[in-house]
Amino acid sequence: MSFGKRLRERRRELGMSQGELALRLGVTAAAVSNYESGQNAVREEVLLKMFQVLDVDPNYLYQDAFTGGGF
């Protein structure tokens, strides 16, 4: 599952709309929609706030984002 799908899943688990999450993060609802669809990356300061607002460990949102592998 992608970062965006996990983000959407957790937001819904908390009963939060995109608009409510956006308000708590200090971004627009369109930005949250873009994060969930994978169209935009989340800025670091928003990402740190996101972990707090969603009450999740960073590994929860990113657990399937990295496949491993060498450099």
PDB file of C-alpha atoms in Angstrom:
ATOM      1  CA  MET A   1       0.000   0.000   0.000  1.00  0.00           C
ATOM      2  CA  SER A   2       1.350   3.423  -0.908  1.00  0.00           C
ATOM      3  CA  PHE A   3       2.001   6.357   1.412  1.00  0.00           C
ATOM      4  CA  GLY A   4      -1.058   8.160   0.048  1.00  0.00           C
ATOM      5  CA  LYS A   5      -3.354   5.184   0.552  1.00  0.00           C
ATOM      6  CA  ARG A   6      -2.132   4.706   4.122  1.00  0.00           C
ATOM      7  CA  LEU A   7      -2.625   8.414   4.754  1.00  0.00           C
ATOM      8  CA  ARG A   8      -6.213   8.233   3.469  1.00  0.00           C
ATOM      9  CA  GLU A   9      -6.874   5.066   5.452  1.00  0.00           C
ATOM     10  CA  ARG A  10      -5.625   6.571   8.724  1.00  0.00           C
ATOM     11  CA  ARG A  11      -7.497   9.843   8.162  1.00  0.00           C
ATOM     12  CA  ARG A  12     -10.721   7.918   7.632  1.00  0.00           C
ATOM     13  CA  GLU A  13     -10.058   5.714  10.688  1.00  0.00           C
ATOM     14  CA  LEU A  14      -9.987   8.917  12.721  1.00  0.00           C
ATOM     15  CA  GLY A  15     -13.221  10.138  11.102  1.00  0.00           C
ATOM     16  CA  MET A  16     -11.475  13.167   9.669  1.00  0.00           C
ATOM     17  CA  SER A  17     -12.315  14.849   6.374  1.00  0.00           C
ATOM     18  CA  GLN A  18      -9.624  16.081   4.021  1.00  0.00           C
ATOM     19  CA  GLY A  19     -10.627  19.618   4.965  1.00  0.00           C
ATOM     20  CA  GLU A  20     -10.258  18.947   8.680  1.00  0.00           C
ATOM     21  CA  LEU A  21      -6.841  17.347   8.218  1.00  0.00           C
ATOM     22  CA  ALA A  22      -5.800  20.245   6.006  1.00  0.00           C
ATOM     23  CA  LEU A  23      -6.841  22.744   8.670  1.00  0.00           C
ATOM     24  CA  ARG A  24      -4.837  20.904  11.319  1.00  0.00           C
ATOM     25  CA  LEU A  25      -1.793  20.734   9.049  1.00  0.00           C
ATOM     26  CA  GLY A  26      -2.012  24.326   7.842  1.00  0.00           C
ATOM     27  CA  VAL A  27      -2.409  23.370   4.178  1.00  0.00           C
ATOM     28  CA  THR A  28      -5.316  23.360   1.719  1.00  0.00           C
ATOM     29  CA  ALA A  29      -7.739  20.480   1.249  1.00  0.00           C
ATOM     30  CA  ALA A  30      -6.414  20.259  -2.321  1.00  0.00           C
ATOM     31  CA  ALA A  31      -2.923  19.664  -0.913  1.00  0.00           C
ATOM     32  CA  VAL A  32      -4.212  16.774   1.226  1.00  0.00           C
ATOM     33  CA  SER A  33      -5.969  15.347  -1.822  1.00  0.00           C
ATOM     34  CA  ASN A  34      -2.703  15.581  -3.771  1.00  0.00           C
ATOM     35  CA  TYR A  35      -0.786  13.859  -0.951  1.00  0.00           C
ATOM     36  CA  GLU A  36      -3.315  11.029  -0.911  1.00  0.00           C
ATOM     37  CA  SER A  37      -3.233  10.595  -4.685  1.00  0.00           C
ATOM     38  CA  GLY A  38       0.565  10.733  -4.795  1.00  0.00           C
ATOM     39  CA  GLN A  39       0.644  13.833  -6.991  1.00  0.00           C
ATOM     40  CA  ASN A  40       2.640  15.923  -4.509  1.00  0.00           C
ATOM     41  CA  ALA A  41       5.272  15.126  -1.929  1.00  0.00           C
ATOM     42  CA  VAL A  42       4.713  16.351   1.615  1.00  0.00           C
ATOM     43  CA  ARG A  43       7.049  19.087   2.852  1.00  0.00           C
ATOM     44  CA  GLU A  44       9.109  18.096   5.879  1.00  0.00           C
ATOM     45  CA  GLU A  45       7.460  20.507   8.325  1.00  0.00           C
ATOM     46  CA  VAL A  46       3.985  19.333   7.237  1.00  0.00           C
ATOM     47  CA  LEU A  47       5.047  15.708   7.418  1.00  0.00           C
ATOM     48  CA  LEU A  48       6.250  16.054  11.006  1.00  0.00           C
ATOM     49  CA  LYS A  49       2.955  17.674  11.966  1.00  0.00           C
ATOM     50  CA  MET A  50       1.090  14.928  10.094  1.00  0.00           C
ATOM     51  CA  PHE A  51       2.632  12.216  12.256  1.00  0.00           C
ATOM     52  CA  GLN A  52       1.366  14.044  15.352  1.00  0.00           C
ATOM     53  CA  VAL A  53      -2.111  14.855  14.040  1.00  0.00           C
ATOM     54  CA  LEU A  54      -2.672  11.299  12.799  1.00  0.00           C
ATOM     55  CA  ASP A  55      -0.994   9.828  15.901  1.00  0.00           C
ATOM     56  CA  VAL A  56       1.139   7.462  13.836  1.00  0.00           C
ATOM     57  CA  ASP A  57       4.723   6.363  13.714  1.00  0.00           C
ATOM     58  CA  PRO A  58       6.460   7.392  10.474  1.00  0.00           C
ATOM     59  CA  ASN A  59       6.973   3.712   9.667  1.00  0.00           C
ATOM     60  CA  TYR A  60       3.204   3.215   9.475  1.00  0.00           C
ATOM     61  CA  LEU A  61       2.820   5.614   6.548  1.00  0.00           C
ATOM     62  CA  TYR A  62       6.030   4.563   4.788  1.00  0.00           C
ATOM     63  CA  GLN A  63       6.149   0.827   5.469  1.00  0.00           C
ATOM     64  CA  ASP A  64       5.513  -0.203   1.869  1.00  0.00           C
ATOM     65  CA  ALA A  65       7.115   2.796   0.189  1.00  0.00           C
ATOM     66  CA  PHE A  66      10.632   1.383   0.140  1.00  0.00           C
ATOM     67  CA  THR A  67      11.393  -1.912  -1.512  1.00  0.00           C
ATOM     68  CA  GLY A  68      14.942  -2.220  -0.318  1.00  0.00           C
ATOM     69  CA  GLY A  69      17.686  -2.855  -2.768  1.00  0.00           C
ATOM     70  CA  GLY A  70      21.095  -1.464  -3.313  1.00  0.00           C
ATOM     71  CA  PHE A  71      22.420   1.835  -4.418  1.00  0.00           C
TER      72      PHE A  71
END
